[in-house]
Short mmCIF file of C-alpha atoms in Angstrom, two decimals:
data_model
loop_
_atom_site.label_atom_id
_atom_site.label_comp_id
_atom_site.label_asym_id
_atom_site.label_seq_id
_atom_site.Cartn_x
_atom_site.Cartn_y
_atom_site.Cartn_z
CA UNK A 1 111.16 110.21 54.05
CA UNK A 2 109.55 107.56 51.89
CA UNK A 3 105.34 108.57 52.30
CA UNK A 4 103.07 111.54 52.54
CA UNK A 5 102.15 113.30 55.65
CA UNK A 6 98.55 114.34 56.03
CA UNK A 7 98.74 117.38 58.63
CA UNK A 8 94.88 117.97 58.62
CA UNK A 9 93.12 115.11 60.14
CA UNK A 10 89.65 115.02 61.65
CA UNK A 11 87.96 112.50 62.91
CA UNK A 12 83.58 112.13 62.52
CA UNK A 13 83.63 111.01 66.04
CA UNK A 14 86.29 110.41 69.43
CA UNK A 15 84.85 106.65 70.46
CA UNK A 16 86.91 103.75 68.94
CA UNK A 17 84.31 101.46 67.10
CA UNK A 18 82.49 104.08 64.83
CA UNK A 19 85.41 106.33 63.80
CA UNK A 20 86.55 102.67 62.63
CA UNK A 21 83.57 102.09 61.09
CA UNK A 22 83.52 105.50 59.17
CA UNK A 23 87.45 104.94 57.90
CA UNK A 24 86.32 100.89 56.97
CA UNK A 25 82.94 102.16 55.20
CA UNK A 26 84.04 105.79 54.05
CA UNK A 27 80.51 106.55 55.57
CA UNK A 28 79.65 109.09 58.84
CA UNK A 29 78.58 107.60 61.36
CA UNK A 30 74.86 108.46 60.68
CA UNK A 31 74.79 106.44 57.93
CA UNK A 32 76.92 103.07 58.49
CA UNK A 33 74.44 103.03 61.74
CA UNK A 34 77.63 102.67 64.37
CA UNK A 35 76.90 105.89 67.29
CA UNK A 36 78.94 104.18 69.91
CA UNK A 37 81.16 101.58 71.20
CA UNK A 38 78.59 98.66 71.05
CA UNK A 39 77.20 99.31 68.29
CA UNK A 40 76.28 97.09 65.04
CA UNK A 41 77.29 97.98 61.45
CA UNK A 42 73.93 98.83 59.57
CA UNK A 43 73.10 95.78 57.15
CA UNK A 44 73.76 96.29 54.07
CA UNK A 45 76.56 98.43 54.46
CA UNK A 46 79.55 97.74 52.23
CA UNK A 47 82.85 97.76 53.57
CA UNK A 48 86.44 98.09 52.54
CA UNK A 49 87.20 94.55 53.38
CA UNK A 50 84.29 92.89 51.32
CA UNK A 51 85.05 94.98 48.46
CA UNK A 52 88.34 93.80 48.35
CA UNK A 53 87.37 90.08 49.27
CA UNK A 54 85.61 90.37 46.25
CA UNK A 55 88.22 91.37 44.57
CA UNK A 56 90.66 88.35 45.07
CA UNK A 57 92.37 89.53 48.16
CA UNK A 58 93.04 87.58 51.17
CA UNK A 59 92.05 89.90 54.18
CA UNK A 60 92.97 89.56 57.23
CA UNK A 61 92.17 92.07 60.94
CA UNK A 62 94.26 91.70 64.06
CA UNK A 63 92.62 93.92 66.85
CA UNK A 64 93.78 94.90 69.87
CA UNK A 65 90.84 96.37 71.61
CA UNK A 66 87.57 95.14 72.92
CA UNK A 67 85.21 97.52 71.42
CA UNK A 68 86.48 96.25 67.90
CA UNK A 69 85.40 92.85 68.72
CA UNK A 70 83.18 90.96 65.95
CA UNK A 71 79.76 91.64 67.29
CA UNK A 72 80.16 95.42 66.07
CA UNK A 73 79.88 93.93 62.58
CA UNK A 74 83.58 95.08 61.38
CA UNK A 75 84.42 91.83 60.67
CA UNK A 76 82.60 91.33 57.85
CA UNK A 77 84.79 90.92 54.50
CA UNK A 78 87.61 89.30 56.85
CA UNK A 79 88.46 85.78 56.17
CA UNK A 80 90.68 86.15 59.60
CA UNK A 81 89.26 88.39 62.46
CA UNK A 82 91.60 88.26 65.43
CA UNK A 83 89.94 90.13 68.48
CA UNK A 84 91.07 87.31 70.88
CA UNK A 85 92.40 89.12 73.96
CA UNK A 86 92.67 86.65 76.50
CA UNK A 87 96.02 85.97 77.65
CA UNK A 88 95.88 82.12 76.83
CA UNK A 89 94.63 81.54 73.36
CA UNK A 90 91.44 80.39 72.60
CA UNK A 91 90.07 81.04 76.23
CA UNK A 92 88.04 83.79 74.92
CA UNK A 93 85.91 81.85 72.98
CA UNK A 94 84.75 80.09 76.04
CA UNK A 95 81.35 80.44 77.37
CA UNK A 96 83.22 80.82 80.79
CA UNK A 97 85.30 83.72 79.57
CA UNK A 98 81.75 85.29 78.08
CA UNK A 99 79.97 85.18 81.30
CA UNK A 100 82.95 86.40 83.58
CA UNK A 101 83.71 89.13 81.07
CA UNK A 102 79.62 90.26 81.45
CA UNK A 103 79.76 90.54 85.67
CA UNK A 104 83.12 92.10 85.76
CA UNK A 105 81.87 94.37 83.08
CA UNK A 106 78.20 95.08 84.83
CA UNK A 107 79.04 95.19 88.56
CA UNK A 108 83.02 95.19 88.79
CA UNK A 109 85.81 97.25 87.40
CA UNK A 110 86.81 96.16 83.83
CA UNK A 111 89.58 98.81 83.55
CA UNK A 112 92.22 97.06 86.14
CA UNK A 113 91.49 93.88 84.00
CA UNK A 114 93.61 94.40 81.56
CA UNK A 115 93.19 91.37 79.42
CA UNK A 116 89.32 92.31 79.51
CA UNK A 117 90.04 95.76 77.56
CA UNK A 118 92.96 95.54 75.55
CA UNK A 119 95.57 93.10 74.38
CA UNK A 120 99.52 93.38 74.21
CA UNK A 121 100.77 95.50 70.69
CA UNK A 122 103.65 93.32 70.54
CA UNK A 123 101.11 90.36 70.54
CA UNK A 124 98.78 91.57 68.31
CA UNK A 125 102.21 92.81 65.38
CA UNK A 126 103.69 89.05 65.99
CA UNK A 127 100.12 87.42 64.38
CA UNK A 128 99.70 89.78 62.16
CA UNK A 129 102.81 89.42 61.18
CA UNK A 130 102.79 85.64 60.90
CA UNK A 131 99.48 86.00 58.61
CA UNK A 132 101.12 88.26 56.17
CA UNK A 133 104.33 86.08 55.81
CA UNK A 134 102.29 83.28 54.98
CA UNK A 135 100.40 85.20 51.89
CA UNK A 136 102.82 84.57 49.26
CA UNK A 137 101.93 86.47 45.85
CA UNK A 138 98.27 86.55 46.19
CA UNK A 139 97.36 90.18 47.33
CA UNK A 140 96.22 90.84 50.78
CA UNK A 141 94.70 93.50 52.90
CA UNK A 142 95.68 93.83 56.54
CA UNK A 143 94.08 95.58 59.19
CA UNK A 144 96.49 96.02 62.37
CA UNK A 145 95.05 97.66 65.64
CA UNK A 146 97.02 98.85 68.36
CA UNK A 147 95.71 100.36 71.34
CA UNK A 148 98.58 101.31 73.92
CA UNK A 149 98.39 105.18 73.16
CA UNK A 150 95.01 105.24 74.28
CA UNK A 151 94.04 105.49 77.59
CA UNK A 152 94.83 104.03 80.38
CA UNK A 153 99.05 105.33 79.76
CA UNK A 154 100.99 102.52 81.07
CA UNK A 155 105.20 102.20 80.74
CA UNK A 156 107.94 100.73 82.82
CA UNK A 157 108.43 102.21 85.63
CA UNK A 158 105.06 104.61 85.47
CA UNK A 159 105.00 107.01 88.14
CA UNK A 160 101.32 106.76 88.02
CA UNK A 161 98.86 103.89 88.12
CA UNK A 162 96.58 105.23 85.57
CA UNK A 163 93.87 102.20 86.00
CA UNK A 164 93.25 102.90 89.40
CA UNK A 165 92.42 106.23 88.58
CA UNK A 166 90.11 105.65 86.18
CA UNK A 167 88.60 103.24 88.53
CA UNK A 168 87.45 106.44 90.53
CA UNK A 169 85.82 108.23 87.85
CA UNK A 170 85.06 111.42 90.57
CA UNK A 171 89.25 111.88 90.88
CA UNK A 172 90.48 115.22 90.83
CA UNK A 173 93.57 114.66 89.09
CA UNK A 174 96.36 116.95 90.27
CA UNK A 175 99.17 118.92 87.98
CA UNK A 176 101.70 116.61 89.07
CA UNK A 177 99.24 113.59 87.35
CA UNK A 178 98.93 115.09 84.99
CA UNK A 179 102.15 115.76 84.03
CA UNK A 180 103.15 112.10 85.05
CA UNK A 181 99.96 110.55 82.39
CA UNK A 182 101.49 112.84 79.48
CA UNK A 183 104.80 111.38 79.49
CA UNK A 184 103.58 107.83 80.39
CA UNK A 185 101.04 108.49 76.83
CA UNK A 186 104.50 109.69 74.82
CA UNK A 187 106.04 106.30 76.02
CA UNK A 188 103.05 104.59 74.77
CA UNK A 189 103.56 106.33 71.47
CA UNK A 190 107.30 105.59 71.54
CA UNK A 191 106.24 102.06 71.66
CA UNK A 192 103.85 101.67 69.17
CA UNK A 193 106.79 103.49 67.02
CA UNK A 194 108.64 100.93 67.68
CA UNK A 195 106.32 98.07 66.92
CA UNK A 196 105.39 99.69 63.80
CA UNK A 197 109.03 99.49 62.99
CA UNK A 198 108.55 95.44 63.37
CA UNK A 199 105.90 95.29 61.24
CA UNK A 200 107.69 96.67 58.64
CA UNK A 201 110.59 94.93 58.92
CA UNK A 202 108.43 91.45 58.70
CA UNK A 203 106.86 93.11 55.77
CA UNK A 204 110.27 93.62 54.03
CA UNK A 205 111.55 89.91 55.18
CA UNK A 206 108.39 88.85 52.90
CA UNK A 207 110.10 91.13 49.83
CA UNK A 208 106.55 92.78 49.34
CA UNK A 209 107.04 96.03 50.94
CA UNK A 210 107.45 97.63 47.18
CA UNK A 211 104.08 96.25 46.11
CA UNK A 212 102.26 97.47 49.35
CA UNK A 213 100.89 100.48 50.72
CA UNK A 214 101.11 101.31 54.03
CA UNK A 215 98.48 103.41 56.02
CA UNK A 216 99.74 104.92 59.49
CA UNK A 217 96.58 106.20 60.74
CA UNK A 218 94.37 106.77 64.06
CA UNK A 219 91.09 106.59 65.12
CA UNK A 220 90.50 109.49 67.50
CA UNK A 221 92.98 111.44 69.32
CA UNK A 222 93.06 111.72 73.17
CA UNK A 223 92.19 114.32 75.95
CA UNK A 224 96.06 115.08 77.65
CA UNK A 225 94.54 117.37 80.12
CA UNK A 226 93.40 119.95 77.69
CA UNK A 227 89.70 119.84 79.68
#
């Protein structure tokens, strides 16, 4: 009712760190240098946030997703990069947490980890939110990340136990799975609808929303079955 809807979206690429990459550099992917989810942002590579750091604003990323953490280079331009996904603050940055997150990822099975992969929407809106209600008049950039319409589907009550599917990458999943992981992804949606709604709200409580502008957008969009 109050934006404009962009029916025709494409992405340059279906992997999470450089589709980001292209939308935070307004470059393909064969020229900001990022191919695939562990990849580095080419030096010398200007992005949205250090143009706009430049500029005066205060810029801030709250991530929700381990292949957006800092060593892909995206954080460059943010004076706040928030990719801390451990469940207890700070733990992350723990050369503990760096050395269990390494064997789990080389010889375990990071997907039932949860806290490994992904971190809590509701988490990641109440920072963010936080950040920008502390910003006053001086103009800001946010970049919010959430992740729970992406595989695996989770919801209360999930018929299905997507993780522990994934954890058997040979599984032939069955019509009735499949059916089961497409509602379980519309939930996610539904919920990341929801916490959208609270960000907005918090923006509003700040009385900026009329000076902002809002970008609903998504990285890649996901395989429901269709192959």
């Amino acid at each position: 009712q109050r934006g404009v809807l962009f029916l025709d979206a494409v992405t340059p690429t279906p992997e999470t760190a450089p589709a980001h990459a292209t939308m935070l550099t307004a470059l393909h992917p064969l020229r900001h240098g990022v191919f695939s989810n562990g990849g580095n942002l080419s030096r010398g590579v200007p992005s949205l946030a250090e143009i706009l750091e430049t500029e005066g604003y205060a810029t801030g990323a709250f991530l929700s997703a381990y292949a957006l953490d800092s060593s892909t280079g995206l954080d460059r331009g943010f004076e706040v990069y928030d990719d801390d996904l451990s469940p207890i603050r700070g733990f992350s940055e723990l050369l503990i947490s760096d050395v269990l997150s390494k064997v789990i990822f080389r010889v375990g099975h990071p997907e039932r980890f949860a806290w490994l992969l992904e971190r809590d929407g509701a988490e990641t809106v109440e920072i963010a939110a936080g950040w920008i209600g502390q910003r006053g008049e001086k103009p800001w950039f946010a970049w919010v990340h959430l992740f729970e319409p992406h595989a695996p589907y989770e919801a209360p009550g999930a018929s299905v136990d997507h993780r522990a599917l994934i954890a058997n990458p040979n599984h032939a999943y069955t019509d009735a799975e499949r059916e089961a992981l497409s509602l379980q992804y519309a939930q996610e949606v539904e919920r990341v609808d929801g916490l959208v709604g609270e960000l907005l709200s918090a923006l509003e409580q700040t009385g900026g929303q009329d000076r902002t502008i809002v970008v609903l957008t998504a990285d890649h969009g996901e395989q429901l079955g269709e192959h």
